[in-house]
Coordinates of C-alpha atoms in Angstrom, one line a residue:
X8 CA 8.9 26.6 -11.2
X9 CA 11.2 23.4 -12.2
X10 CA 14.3 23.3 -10.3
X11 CA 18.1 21.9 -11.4
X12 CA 17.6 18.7 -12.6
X13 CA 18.4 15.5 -9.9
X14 CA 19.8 12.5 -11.1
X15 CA 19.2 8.6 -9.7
X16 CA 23.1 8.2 -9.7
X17 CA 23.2 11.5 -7.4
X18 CA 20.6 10.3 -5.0
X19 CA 22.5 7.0 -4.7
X20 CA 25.5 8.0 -3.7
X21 CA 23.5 8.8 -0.2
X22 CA 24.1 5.8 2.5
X23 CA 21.5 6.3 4.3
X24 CA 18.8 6.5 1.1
X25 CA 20.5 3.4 -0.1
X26 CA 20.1 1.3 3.0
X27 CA 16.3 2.6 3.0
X28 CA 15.6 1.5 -0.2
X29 CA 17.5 -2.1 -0.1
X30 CA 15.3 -2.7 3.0
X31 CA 11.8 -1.5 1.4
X32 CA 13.2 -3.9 -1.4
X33 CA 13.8 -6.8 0.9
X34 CA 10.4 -6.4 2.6
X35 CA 8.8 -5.7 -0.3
X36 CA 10.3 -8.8 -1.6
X37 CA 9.0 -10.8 1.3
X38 CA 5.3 -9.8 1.4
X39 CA 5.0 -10.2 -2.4
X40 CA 5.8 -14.3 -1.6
X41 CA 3.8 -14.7 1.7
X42 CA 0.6 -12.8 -0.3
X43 CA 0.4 -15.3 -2.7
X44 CA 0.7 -18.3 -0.5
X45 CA -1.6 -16.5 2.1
X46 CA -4.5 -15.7 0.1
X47 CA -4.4 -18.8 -1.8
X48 CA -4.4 -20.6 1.9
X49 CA -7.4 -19.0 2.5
X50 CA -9.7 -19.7 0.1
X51 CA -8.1 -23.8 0.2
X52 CA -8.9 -23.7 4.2
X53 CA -12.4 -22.2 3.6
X54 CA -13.3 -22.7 0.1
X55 CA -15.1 -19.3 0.8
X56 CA -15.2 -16.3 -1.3
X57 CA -17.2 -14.9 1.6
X58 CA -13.9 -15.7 3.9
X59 CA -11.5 -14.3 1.7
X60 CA -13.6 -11.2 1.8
X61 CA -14.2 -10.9 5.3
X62 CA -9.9 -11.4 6.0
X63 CA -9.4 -9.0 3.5
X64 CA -11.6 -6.6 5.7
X65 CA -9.9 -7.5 8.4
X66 CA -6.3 -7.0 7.1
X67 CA -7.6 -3.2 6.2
X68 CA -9.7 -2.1 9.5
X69 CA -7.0 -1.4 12.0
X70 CA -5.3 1.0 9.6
X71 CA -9.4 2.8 10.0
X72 CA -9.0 2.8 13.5
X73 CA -5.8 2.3 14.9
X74 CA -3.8 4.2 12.5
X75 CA -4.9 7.9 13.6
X76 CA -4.1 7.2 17.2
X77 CA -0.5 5.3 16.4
X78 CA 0.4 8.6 14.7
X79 CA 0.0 10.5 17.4
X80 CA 1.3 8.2 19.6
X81 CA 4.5 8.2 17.7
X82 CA 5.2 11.5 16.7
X83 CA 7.3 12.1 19.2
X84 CA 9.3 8.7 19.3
X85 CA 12.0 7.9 17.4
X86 CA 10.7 6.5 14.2
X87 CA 13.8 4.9 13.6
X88 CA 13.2 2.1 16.5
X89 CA 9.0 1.8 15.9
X90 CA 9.8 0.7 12.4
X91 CA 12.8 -1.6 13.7
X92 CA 10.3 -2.9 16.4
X93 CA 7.4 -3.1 14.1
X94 CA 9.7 -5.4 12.1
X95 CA 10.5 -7.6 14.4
X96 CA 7.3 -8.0 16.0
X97 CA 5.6 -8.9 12.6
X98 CA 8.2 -11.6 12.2
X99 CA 7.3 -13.2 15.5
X100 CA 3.7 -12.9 14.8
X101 CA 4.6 -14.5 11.0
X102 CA 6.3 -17.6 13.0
X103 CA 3.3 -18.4 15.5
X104 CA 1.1 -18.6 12.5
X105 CA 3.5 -20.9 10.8
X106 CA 3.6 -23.2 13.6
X107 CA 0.1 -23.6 14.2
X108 CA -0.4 -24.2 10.3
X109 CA 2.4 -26.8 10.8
X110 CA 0.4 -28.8 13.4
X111 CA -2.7 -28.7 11.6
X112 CA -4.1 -25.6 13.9
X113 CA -4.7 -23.2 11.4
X114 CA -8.1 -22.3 10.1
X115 CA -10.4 -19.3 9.0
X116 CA -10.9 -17.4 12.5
X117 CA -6.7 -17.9 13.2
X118 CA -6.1 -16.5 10.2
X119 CA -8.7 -13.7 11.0
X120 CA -7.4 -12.8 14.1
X121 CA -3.6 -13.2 12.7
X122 CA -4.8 -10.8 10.5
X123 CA -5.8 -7.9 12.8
X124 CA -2.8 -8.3 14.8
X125 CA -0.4 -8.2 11.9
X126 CA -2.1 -4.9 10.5
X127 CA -2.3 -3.3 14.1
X128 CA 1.8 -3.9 13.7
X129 CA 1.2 -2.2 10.7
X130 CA -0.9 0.5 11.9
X131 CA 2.3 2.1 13.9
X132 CA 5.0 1.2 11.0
X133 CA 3.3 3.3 8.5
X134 CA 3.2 7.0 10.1
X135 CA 6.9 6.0 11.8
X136 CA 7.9 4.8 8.2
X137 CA 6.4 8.0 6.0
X138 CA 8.2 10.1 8.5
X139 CA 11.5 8.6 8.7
X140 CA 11.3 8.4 4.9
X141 CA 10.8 12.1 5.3
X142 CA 13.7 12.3 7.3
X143 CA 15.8 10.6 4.6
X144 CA 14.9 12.2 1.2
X145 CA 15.7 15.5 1.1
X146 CA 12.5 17.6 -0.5
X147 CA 13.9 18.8 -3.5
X148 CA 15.1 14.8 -4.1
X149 CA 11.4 13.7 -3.4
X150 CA 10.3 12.7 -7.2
X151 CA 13.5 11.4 -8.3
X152 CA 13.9 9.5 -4.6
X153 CA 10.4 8.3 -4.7
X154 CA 10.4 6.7 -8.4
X155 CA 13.5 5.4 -8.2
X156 CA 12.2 3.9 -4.8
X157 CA 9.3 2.3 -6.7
X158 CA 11.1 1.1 -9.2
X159 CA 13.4 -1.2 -6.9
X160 CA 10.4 -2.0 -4.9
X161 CA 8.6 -2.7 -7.4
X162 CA 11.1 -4.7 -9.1
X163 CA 11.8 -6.4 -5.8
X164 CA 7.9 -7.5 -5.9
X165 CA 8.4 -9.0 -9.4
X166 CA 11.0 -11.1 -8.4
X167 CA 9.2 -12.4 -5.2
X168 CA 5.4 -13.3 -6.9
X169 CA 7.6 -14.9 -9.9
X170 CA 9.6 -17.5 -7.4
X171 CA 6.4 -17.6 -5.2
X172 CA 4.0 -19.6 -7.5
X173 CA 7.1 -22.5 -8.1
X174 CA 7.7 -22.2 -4.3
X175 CA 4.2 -23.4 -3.2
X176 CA 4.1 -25.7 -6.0
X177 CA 7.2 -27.3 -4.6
X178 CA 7.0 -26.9 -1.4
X179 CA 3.6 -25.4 0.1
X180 CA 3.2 -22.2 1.7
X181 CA 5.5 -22.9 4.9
X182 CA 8.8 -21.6 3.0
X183 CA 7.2 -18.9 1.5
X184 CA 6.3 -17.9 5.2
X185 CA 9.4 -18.5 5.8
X186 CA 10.9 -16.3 3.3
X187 CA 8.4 -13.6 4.8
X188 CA 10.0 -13.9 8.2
X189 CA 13.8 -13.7 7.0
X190 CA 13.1 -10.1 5.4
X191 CA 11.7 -8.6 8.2
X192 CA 14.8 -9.4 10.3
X193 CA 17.3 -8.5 7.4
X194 CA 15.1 -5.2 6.5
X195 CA 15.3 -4.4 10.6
X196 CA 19.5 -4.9 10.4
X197 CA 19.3 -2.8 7.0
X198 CA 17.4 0.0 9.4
X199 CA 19.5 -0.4 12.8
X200 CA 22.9 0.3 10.5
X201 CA 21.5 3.9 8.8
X202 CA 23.2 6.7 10.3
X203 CA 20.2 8.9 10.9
X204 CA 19.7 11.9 13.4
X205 CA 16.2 12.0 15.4
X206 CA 14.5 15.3 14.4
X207 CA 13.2 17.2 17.0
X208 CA 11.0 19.9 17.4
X209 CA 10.4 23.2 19.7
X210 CA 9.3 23.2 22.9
X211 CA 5.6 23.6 23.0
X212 CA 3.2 24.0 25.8
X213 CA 2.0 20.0 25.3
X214 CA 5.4 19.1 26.5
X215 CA 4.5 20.2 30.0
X216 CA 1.0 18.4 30.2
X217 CA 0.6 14.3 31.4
X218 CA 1.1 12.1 28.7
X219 CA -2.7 11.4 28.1
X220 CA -3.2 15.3 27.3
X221 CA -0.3 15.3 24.9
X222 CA -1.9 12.2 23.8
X223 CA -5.2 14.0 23.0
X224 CA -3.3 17.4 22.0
X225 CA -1.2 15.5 19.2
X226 CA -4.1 13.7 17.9
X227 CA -6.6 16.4 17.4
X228 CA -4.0 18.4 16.2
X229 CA -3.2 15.5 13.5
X230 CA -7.1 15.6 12.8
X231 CA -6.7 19.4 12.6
X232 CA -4.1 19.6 10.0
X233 CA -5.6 17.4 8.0
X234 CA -9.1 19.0 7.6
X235 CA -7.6 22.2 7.1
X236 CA -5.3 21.6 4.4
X237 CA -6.9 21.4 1.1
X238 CA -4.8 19.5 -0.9
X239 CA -4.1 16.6 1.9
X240 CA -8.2 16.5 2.4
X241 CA -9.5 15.9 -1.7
X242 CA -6.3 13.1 -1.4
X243 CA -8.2 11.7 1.2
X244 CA -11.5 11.8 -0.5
X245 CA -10.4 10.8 -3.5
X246 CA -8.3 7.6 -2.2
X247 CA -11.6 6.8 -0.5
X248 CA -13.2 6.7 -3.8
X249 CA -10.6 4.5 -5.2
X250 CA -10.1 2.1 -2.6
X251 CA -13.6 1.7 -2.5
X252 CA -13.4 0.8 -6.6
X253 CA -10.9 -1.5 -6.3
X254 CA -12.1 -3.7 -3.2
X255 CA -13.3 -6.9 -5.8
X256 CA -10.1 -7.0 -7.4
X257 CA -8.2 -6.9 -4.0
X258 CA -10.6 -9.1 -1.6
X259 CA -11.7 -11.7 -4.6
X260 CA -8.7 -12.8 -6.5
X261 CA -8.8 -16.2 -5.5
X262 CA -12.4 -16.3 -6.4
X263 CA -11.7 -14.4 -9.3
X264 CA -9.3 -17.0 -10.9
X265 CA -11.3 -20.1 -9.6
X266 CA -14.8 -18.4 -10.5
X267 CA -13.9 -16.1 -13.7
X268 CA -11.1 -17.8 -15.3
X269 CA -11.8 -21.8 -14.1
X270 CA -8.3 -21.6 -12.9
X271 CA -5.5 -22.3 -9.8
X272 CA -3.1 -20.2 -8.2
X273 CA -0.7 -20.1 -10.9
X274 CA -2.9 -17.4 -12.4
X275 CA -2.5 -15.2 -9.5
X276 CA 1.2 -15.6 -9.6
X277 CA 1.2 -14.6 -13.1
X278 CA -1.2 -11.7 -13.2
X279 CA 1.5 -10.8 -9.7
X280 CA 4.6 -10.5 -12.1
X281 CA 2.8 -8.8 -14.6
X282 CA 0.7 -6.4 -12.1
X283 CA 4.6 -5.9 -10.6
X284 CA 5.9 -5.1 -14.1
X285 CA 3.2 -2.3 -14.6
X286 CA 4.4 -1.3 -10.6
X287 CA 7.8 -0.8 -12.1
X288 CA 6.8 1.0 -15.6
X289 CA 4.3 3.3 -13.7
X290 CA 7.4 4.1 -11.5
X291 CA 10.1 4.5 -14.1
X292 CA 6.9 7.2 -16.1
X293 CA 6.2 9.3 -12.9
X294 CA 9.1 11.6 -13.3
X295 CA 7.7 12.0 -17.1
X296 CA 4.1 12.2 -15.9
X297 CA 5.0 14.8 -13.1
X298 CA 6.5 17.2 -15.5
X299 CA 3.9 16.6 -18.4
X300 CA 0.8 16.4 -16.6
X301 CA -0.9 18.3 -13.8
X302 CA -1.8 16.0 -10.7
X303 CA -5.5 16.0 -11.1
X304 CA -4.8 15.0 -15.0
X305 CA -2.6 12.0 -13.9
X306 CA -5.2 11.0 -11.0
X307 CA -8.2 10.5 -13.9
X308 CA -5.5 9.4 -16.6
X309 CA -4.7 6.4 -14.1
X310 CA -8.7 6.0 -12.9
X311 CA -9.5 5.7 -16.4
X312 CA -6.9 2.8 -16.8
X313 CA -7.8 1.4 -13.4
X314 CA -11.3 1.4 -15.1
X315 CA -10.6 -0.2 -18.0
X316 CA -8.8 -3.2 -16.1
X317 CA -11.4 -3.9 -14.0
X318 CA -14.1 -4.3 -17.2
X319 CA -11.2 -6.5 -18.3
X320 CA -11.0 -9.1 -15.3
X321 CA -15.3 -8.9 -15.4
X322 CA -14.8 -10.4 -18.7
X323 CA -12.7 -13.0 -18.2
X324 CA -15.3 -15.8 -18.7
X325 CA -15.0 -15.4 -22.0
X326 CA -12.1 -16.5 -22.7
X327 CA -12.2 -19.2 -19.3
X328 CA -11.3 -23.0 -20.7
X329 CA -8.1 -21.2 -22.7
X330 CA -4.9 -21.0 -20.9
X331 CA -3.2 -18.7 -22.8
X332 CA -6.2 -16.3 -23.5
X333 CA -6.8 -16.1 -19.7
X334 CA -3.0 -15.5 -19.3
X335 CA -3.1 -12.5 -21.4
X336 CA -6.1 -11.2 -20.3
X337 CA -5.0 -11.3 -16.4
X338 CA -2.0 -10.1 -17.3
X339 CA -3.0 -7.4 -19.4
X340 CA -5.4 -5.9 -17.3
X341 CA -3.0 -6.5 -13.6
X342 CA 0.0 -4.9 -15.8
X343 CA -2.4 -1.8 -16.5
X344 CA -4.1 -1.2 -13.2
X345 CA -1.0 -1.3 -11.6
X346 CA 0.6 0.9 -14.0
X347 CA -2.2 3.1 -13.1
X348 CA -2.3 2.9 -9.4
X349 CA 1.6 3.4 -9.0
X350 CA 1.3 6.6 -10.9
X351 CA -1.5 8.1 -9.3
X352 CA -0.1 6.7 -5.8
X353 CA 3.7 8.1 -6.4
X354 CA 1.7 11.9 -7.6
X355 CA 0.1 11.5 -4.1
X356 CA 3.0 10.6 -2.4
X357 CA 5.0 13.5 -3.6
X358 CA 2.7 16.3 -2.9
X359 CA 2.0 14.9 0.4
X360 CA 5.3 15.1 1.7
X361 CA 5.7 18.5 -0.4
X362 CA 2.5 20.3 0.8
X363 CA 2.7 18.6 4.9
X364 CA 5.2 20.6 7.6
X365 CA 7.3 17.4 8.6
X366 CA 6.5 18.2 12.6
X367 CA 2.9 16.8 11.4
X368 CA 4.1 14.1 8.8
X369 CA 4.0 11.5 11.5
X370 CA 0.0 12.2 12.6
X371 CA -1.1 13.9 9.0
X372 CA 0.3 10.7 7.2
X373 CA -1.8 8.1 10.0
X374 CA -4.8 10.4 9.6
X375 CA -4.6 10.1 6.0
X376 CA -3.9 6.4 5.3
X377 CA -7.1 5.8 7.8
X378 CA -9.1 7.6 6.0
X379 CA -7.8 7.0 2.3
X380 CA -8.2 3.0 3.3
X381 CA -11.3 3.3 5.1
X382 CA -13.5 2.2 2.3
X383 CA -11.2 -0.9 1.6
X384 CA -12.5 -2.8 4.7
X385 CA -16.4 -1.1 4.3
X386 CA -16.3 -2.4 1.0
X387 CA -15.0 -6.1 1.6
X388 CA -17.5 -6.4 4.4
X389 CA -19.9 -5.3 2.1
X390 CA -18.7 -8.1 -0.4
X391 CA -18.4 -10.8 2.0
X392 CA -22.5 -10.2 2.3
X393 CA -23.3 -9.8 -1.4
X394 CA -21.0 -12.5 -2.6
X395 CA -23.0 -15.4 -1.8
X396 CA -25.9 -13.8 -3.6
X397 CA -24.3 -12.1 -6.8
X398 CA -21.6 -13.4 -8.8
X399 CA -18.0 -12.4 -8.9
X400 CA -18.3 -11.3 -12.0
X401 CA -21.3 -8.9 -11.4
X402 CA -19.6 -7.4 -8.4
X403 CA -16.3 -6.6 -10.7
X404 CA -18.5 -5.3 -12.4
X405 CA -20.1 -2.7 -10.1
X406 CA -16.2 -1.7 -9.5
X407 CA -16.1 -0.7 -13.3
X408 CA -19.4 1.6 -12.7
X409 CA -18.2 2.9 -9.8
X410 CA -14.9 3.9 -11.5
X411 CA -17.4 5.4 -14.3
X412 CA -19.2 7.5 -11.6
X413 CA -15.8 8.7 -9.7
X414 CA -13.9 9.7 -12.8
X415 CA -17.0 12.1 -13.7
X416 CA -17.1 13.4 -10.3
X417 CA -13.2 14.1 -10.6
X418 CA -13.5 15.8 -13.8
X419 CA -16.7 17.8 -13.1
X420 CA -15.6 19.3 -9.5
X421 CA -11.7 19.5 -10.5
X422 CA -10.4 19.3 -6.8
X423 CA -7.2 21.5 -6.2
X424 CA -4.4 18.4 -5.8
X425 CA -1.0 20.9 -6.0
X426 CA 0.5 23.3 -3.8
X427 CA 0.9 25.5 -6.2
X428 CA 3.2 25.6 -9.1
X429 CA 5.3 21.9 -8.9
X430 CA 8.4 21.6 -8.0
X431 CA 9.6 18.8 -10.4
X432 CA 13.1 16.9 -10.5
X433 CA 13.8 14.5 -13.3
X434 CA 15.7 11.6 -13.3

């Protein structure tokens, strides 16, 4: 049953949602400069496609291990102050890396461990973030709040990998760290300054055991949920699946432009503004998409995009030795999967937080993420042993069967992805 339509200008007005938003912007904004400068640096420090697999790997596995137990660990904290710390904490972590790069320090096992330590930050934000969000957006503002929320972001992004290949150019990757650094602290202010109310809970009988049995109690409860609610398990297979197709595109791309294409980093920054672009058209459709289509029909809409994209960037020596043909084709194919993956991510989104009881958002969210990511670093180990013995191209490749094989799966089993008739607000 559709409910009274919700406008963007409504959900605006809110102080709180705003302050959200302009700090997911500002982060957002942030990461999309440091990315670029950071996975260029690695490939220039190790001239490795194995490397830049294997820190890709890296940057994913504590969100497979540590994730489920951060959930549970904060459930019961205020999520206001993990995501504040977490911000905070990844800025400090951000600055030590810059200074050892300065003096000369920096090299492929830093970065590695950098890495694991950044996404262990990471690893508590997300559950305390999806649950604050919760918090935030009222449920029957959730697809209006959510696009318009991916739209900023998104646009946010398009700004920041614009500016970031001319930064490096310029300058080299230290300001874009820098820039990295300044958004986490003004995205933490952005936080500490919401008015926001702590949700609590009943009483239950875990709040009388030692803190190691409601340790244990919270997470196989977490577990529990998740196994036992239908929709929230086939969004975890399914995300598994397409991680799992799109871990050449994500762990290669320096390779890809060097390898495929015969060109720099520019490439990457432009196949960022237009992958960005599709971010923010994908988000501006979703409202459209969530009223026209059913979820499992937008899920193997967007993998059949996702598909196409990836067959796309395979291709690209064909047109390597052409500037402008490789411009098109990277950003033909970045604009399209990201189109793709922002609507199928923002359908996922929304009947998560429709379809999970917000006392288990915190652990069903961490349970989920770890498990939906959980083929991203599998797969970019995987790469960093193959890659030195098959081309980038054939391994692209292999993404483009898998994505073959996944949307027949999809459209043969048809797995249940709503809670029932969807509720839908447009913008």
């Amino acid at each position: 049953m559709k409910q009274a339509s919700i406008s963007y200008t409504t959900i605006i007005k809110d102080s709180n949602y705003r302050k959200l938003i302009f700090s997911k912007m500002i982060d957002r904004f942030g990461d999309s400069v440091d990315v670029i400068a950071f996975t260029w640096l690695i490939y220039q420090i190790t001239h490795s496609a194995m490397w830049s697999a294997l820190i890709f790997a890296f940057n994913m596995l504590p969100n497979v291990i540590v994730q489920p137990f951060a959930g549970a660990l904060v459930e019961k904290r205020n999520k206001k102050k993990v995501v504040i710390a977490a911000y905070m904490i990844r800025a400090v972590v951000i600055t030590l890396f810059a200074t050892l790069y300065i003096l000369g320090g920096a090299n492929a096992p830093i970065m590695a461990v950098l890495t694991l330590i950044i996404t262990t930050i990471e690893s508590f934000s997300l559950p305390a973030s999806s649950a604050f969000t919760a918090q935030v957006i009222k449920k029957e503002h959730l697809t209006s709040g959510m696009s318009l929320s991916e739209v900023l972001t998104n646009s946010a992004s398009l700004v920041g990998t614009g500016i970031a290949g001319i930064i490096i150019s310029l300058w080299g990757v230290v300001p874009a760290m820098i820039i990295d650094i300044s958004t986490f602290i003004i995205a933490s202010i952005l936080i500490l300054l919401m008015n926001t109310k702590e949700i609590t809970h009943n009483r239950t009988d875990t709040d009388t055991n030692s803190p190691s049995e409601k340790f244990i109690t919270l997470f196989t409860d977490g577990m529990k949920y998740v196994t036992k609610t239908p929709i929230v398990k086939n969004f975890c297979i399914l995300c598994v699946a397409l991680n799992f197709m799109l871990v050449p595109i994500n762990a290669l791309q320096a390779p890809i432009a060097e390898e495929i294409f015969k060109m720099g980093s520019e490439l990457l920054s432009f196949g960022g503004v237009f992958a960005s672009l599709g971010g923010i058209v994908g988000a501006a459709l979703l409202p459209l998409f969530a009223r026209k289509f059913s979820a499992l029909q937008s899920v193997c809409i967007g993998t059949g995009i996702e598909g196409i994209g990836l067959f796309g960037i395979a291709m690209g020596g064909i047109v390597s030795g052409k500037a402008i043909l490789c411009y098109i084709d990277v950003s033909a194919c970045f604009f399209a999967m990201m189109l793709a993956a922002t609507l199928i991510g923002g359908i996922i989104g929304i009947q998560f937080m429709k379809t999970v009881d917000l006392e288990y958002m915190a652990r069903a969210s961490a349970v989920f993420n770890a498990f939906s990511t959980a083929a991203m670093p599998i797969g970019s180990l995987l790469v960093s042993l193959f890659v030195s013995h098959i081309s980038t191209k054939n391994i692209m490749l292999f993404g483009v069967i898998f994505a073959v094989i996944v949307l027949f799966v999809i459209l043969v089993s048809r797995p249940s992805l709503e809670k029932g008739e969807e509720i839908v607000d447009a913008a």
